mmCIF file of C-alpha atoms in Angstrom:
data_model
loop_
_atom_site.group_PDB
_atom_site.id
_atom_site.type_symbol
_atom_site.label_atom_id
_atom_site.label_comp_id
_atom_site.label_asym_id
_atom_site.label_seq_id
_atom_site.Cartn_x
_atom_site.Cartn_y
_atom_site.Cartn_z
ATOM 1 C CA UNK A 1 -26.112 -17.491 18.385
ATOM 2 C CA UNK A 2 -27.176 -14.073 18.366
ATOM 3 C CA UNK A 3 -31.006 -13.440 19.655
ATOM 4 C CA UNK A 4 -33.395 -11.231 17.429
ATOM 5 C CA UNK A 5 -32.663 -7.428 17.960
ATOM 6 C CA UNK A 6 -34.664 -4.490 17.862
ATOM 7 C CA UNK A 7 -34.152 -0.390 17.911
ATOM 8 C CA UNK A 8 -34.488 1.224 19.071
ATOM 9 C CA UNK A 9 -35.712 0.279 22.721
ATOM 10 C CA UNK A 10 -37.346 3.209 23.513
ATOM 11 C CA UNK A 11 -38.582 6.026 21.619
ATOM 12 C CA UNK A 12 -41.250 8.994 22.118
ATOM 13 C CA UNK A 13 -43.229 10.780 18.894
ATOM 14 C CA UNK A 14 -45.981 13.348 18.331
ATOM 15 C CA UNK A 15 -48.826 12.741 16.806
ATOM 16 C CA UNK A 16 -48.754 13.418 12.885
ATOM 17 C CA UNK A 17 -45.530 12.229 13.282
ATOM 18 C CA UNK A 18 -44.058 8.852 11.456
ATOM 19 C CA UNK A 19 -41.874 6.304 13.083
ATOM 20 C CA UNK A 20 -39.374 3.517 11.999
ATOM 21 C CA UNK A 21 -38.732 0.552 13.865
ATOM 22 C CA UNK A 22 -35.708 -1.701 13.058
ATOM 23 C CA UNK A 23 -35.211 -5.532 13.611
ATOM 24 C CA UNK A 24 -32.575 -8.106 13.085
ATOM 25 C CA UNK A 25 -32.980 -11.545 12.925
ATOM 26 C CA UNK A 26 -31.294 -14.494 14.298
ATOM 27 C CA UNK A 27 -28.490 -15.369 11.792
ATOM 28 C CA UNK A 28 -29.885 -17.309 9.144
ATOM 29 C CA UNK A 29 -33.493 -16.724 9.778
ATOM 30 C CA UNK A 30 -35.327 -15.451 6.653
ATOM 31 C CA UNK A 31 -38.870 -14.601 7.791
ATOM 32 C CA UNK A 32 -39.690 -11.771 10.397
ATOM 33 C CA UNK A 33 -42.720 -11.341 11.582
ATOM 34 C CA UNK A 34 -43.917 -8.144 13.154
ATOM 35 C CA UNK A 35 -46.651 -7.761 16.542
ATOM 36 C CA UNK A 36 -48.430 -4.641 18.397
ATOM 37 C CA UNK A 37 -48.740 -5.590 22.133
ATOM 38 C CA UNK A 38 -51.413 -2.776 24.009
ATOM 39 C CA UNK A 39 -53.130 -3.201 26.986
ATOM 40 C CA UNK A 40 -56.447 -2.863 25.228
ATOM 41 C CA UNK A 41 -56.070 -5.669 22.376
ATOM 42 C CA UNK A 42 -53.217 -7.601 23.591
ATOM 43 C CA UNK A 43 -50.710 -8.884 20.946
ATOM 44 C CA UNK A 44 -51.708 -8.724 17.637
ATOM 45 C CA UNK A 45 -50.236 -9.344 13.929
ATOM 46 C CA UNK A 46 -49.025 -7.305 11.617
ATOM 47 C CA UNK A 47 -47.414 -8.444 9.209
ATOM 48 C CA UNK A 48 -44.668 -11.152 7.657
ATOM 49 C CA UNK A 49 -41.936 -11.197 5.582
ATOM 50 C CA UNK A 50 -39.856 -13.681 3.923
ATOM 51 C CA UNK A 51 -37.498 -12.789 1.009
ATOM 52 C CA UNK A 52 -38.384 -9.397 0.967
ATOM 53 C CA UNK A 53 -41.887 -10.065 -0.093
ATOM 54 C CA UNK A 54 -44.654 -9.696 2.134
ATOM 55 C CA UNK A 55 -46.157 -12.881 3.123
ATOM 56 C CA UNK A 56 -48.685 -12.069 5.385
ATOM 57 C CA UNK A 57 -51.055 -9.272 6.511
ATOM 58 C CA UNK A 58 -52.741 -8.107 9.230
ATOM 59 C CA UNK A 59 -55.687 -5.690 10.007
ATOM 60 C CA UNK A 60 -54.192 -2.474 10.384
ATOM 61 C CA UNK A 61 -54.691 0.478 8.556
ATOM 62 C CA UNK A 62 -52.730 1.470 5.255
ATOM 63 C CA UNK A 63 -50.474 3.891 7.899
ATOM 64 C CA UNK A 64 -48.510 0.871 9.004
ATOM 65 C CA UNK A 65 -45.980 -0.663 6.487
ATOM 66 C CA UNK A 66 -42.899 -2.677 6.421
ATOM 67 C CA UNK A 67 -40.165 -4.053 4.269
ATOM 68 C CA UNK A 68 -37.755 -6.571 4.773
ATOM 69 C CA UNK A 69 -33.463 -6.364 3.042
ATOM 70 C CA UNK A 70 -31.780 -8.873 1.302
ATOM 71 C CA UNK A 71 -29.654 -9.634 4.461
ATOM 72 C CA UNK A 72 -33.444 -10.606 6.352
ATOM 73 C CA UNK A 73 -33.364 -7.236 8.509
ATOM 74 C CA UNK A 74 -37.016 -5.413 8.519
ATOM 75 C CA UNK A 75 -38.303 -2.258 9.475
ATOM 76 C CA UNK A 76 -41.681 -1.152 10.120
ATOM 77 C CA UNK A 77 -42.922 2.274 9.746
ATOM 78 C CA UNK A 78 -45.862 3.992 11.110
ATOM 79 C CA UNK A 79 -46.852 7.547 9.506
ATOM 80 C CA UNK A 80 -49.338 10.119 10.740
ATOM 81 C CA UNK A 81 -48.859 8.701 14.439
ATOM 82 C CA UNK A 82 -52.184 8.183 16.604
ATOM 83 C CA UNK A 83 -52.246 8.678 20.691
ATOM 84 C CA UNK A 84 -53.787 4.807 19.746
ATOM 85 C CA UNK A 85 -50.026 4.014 18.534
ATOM 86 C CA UNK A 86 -48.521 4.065 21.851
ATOM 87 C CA UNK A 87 -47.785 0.055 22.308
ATOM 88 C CA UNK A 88 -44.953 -2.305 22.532
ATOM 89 C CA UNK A 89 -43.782 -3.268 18.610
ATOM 90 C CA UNK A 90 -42.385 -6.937 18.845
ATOM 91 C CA UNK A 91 -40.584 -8.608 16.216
ATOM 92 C CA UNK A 92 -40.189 -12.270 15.812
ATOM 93 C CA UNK A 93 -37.962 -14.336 13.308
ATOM 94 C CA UNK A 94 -38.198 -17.660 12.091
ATOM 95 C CA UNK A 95 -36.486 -20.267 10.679
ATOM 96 C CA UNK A 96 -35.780 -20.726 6.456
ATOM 97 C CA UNK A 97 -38.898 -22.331 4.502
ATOM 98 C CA UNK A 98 -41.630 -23.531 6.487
ATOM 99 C CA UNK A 99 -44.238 -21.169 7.381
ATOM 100 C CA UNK A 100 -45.132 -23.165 10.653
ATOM 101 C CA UNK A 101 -41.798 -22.780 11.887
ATOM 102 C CA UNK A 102 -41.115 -21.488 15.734
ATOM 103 C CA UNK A 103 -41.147 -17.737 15.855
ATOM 104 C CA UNK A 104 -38.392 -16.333 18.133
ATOM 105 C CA UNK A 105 -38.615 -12.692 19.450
ATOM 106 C CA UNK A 106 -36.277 -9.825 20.042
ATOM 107 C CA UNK A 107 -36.737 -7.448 22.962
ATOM 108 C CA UNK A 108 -39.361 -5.076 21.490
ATOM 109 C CA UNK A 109 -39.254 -1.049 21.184
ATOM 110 C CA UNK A 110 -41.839 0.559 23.228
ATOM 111 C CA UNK A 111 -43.695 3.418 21.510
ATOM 112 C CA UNK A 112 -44.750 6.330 23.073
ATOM 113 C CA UNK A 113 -47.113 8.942 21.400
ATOM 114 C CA UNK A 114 -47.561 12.119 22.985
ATOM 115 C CA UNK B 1 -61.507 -18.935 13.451
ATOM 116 C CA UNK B 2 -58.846 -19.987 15.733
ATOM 117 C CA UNK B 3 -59.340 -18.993 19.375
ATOM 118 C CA UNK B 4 -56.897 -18.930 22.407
ATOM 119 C CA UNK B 5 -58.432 -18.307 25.679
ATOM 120 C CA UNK B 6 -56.512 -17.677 29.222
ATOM 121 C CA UNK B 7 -59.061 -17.501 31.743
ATOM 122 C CA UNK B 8 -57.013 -16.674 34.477
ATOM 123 C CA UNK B 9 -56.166 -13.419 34.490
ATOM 124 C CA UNK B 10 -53.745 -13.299 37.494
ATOM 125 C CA UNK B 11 -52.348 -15.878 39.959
ATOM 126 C CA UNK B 12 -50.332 -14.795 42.677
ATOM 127 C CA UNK B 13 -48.457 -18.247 45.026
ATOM 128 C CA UNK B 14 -46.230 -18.276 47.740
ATOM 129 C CA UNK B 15 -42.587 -19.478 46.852
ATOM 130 C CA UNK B 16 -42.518 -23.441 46.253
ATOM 131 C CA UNK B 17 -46.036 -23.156 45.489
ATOM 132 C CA UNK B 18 -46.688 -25.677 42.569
ATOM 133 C CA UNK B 19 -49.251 -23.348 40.123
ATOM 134 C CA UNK B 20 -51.016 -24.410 37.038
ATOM 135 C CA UNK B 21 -51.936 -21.812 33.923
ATOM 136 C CA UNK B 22 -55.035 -22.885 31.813
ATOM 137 C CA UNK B 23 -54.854 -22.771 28.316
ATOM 138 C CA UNK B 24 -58.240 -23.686 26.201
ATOM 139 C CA UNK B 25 -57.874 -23.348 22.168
ATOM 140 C CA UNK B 26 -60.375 -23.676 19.059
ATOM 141 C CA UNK B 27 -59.431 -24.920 16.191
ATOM 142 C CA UNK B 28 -60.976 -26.573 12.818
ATOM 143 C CA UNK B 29 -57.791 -27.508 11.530
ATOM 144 C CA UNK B 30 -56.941 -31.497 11.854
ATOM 145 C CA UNK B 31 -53.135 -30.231 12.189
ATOM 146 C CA UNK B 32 -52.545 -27.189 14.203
ATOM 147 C CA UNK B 33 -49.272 -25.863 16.296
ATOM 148 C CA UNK B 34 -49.389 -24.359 19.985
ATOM 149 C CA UNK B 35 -47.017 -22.835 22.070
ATOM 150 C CA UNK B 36 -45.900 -21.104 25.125
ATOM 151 C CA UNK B 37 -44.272 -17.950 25.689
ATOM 152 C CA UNK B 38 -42.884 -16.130 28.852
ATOM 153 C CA UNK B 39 -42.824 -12.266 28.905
ATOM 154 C CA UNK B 40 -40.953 -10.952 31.991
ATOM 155 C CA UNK B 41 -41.208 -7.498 33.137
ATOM 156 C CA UNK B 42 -38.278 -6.398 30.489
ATOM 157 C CA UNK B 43 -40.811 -7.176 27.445
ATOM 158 C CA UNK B 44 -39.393 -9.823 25.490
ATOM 159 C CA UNK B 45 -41.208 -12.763 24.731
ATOM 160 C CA UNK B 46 -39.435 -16.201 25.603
ATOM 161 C CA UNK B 47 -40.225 -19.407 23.508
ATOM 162 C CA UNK B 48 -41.433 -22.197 26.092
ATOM 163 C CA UNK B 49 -42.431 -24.672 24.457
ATOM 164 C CA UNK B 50 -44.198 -26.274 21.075
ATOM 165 C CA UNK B 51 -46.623 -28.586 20.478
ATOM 166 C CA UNK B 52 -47.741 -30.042 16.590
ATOM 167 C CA UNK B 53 -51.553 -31.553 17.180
ATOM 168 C CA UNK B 54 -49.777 -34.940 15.916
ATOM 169 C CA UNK B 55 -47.435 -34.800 18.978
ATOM 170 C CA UNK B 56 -49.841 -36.012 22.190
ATOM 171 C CA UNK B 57 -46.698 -36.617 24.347
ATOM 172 C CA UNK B 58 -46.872 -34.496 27.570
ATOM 173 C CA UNK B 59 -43.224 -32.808 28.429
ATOM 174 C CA UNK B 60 -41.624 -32.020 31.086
ATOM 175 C CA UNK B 61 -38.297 -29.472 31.706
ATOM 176 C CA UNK B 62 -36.890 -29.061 34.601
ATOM 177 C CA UNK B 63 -39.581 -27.327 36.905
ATOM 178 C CA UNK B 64 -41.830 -26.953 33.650
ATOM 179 C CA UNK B 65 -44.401 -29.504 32.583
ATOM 180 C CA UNK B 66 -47.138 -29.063 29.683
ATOM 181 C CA UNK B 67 -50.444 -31.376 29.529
ATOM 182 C CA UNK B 68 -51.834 -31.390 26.001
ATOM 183 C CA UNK B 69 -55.195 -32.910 26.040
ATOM 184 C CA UNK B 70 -57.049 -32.656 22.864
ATOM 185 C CA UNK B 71 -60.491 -34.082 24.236
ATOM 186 C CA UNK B 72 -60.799 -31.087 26.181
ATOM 187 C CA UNK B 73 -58.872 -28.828 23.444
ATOM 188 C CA UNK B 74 -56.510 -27.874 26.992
ATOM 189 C CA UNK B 75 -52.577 -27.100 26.636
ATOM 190 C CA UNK B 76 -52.216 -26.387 30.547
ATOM 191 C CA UNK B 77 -48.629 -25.629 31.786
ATOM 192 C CA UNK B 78 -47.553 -26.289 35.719
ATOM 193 C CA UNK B 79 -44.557 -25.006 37.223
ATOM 194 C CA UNK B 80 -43.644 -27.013 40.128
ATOM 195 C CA UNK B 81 -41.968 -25.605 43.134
ATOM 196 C CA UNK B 82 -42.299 -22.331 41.618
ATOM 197 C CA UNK B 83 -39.553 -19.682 42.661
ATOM 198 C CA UNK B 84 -39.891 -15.445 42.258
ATOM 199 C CA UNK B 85 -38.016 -15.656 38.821
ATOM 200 C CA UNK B 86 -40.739 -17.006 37.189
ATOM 201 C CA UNK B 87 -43.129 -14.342 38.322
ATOM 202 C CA UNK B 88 -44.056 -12.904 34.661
ATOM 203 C CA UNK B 89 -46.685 -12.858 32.286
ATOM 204 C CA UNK B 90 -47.506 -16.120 30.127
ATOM 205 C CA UNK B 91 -49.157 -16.503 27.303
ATOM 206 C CA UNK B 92 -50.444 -19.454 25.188
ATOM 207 C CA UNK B 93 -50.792 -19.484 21.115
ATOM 208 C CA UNK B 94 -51.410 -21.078 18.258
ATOM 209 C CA UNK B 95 -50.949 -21.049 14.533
ATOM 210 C CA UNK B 96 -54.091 -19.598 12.590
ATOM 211 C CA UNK B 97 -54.273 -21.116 9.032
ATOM 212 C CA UNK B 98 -51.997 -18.663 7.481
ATOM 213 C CA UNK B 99 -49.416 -19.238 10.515
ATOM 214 C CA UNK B 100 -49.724 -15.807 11.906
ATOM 215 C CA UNK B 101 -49.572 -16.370 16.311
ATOM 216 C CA UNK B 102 -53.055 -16.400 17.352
ATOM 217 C CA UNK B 103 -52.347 -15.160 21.217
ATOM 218 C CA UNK B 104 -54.614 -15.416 24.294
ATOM 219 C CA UNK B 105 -54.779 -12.335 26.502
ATOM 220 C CA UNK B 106 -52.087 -13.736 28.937
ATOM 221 C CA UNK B 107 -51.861 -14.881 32.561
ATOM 222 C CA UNK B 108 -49.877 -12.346 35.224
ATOM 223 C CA UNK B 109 -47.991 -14.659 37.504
ATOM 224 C CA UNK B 110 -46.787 -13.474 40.594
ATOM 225 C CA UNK B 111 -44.762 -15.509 42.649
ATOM 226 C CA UNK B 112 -44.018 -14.453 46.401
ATOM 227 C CA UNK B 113 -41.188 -14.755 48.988
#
């Protein structure tokens, strides 16, 4: 079985620039999750999905947002990119249903704000 | 709040060395869900292991073994006979009440020749 993916794997912005970040769960997986990984604040949430709704929120500002497809793929976007954006975007899937199901990740795009 | 703290910032072994990575949590909840992940230098974060609060059984895996000890609130993992491959960065979790992953900072293993 195919692992979660993410693109892309690299990428470099401006600042006042917006990003989107794609990921792809593991066949059959309906909930992705989405994490920021910096050297200052380690890994932190972002936000869930599951059936296209959002299911869970983190605390980040109104600039980072997300949606999730019928086929369970999600993307993340982040508009008016900060310096304080640079960081590695991870995105984990789970499992149908439970909410307490393992999360799996993919390989993570690295951000780079110039 | 749940808490996950990894006091050891970095260990560095010799090959074969047998190495243990401390894992203390804090948690209210009477059922709560911890893991393990392993991030090598390539980024990716690799599912260890799980363990449901219900579930006291220690495990072992090959080279891998996890102590779960809630008197102490400890989920310690030792690698036995530890080899350069697993030189990466570990990190230990846990489910907050909404079942977002609740990580500690991380351990930096370094294993060696």
């Amino acid at each position: 079985k195919a692992g979660v993916t993410q693109t892309p794997r690299y990428l470099i912005k401006t600042r006042g620039q917006q990003v989107t970040l794609s990921c792809s769960p593991i066949s059959g997986h309906r909930s992705v999750s989405w994490y920021q990984q910096t050297p200052g604040q380690g890994l932190q949430f972002l936000f869930e999905y599951f059936s296209e709704t959002q299911r869970n929120k983190g605390n980040f500002p109104g600039r980072f947002s997300g949606r999730q497809f019928s086929n369970s793929r999600s993307e993340m976007n982040v508009s008016t990119l900060e310096l304080g954006d640079s960081a590695l975007y991870l995105c984990a899937s789970s499992s149908p249903g439970l909410a307490q199901e393992t999360q799996y990740f993919g390989p993570g795009t690295r951000l780079l704000v110039l | 709040a749940q808490k996950v703290t990894q006091a050891q910032t970095e260990i560095s072994v010799v090959e074969k060395e047998d190495v243990t990575l401390d894992c203390v949590y804090e948690t209210r909840d009477t059922t709560y869900y911890l893991f393990w992940y392993k991030q090598p230098p390539s980024g990716e974060l690799v599912f260890l292991i799980r363990r449901n609060s219900f579930d006291e059984q220690n495990e072992i895996s090959g080279r891998y073994s996890w102590n779960f000890q809630k008197s102490t609130s400890s989920f310690n993992f030792t690698i036995t006979a530890s080899q350069v491959v697993d030189s990466a960065v570990y990190f230990c979790a846990q489910y907050d009440s909404s079942y977002k992953l609740i990580f500690g900072s991380g351990t930096r293993l370094l294993v060696r020749p």
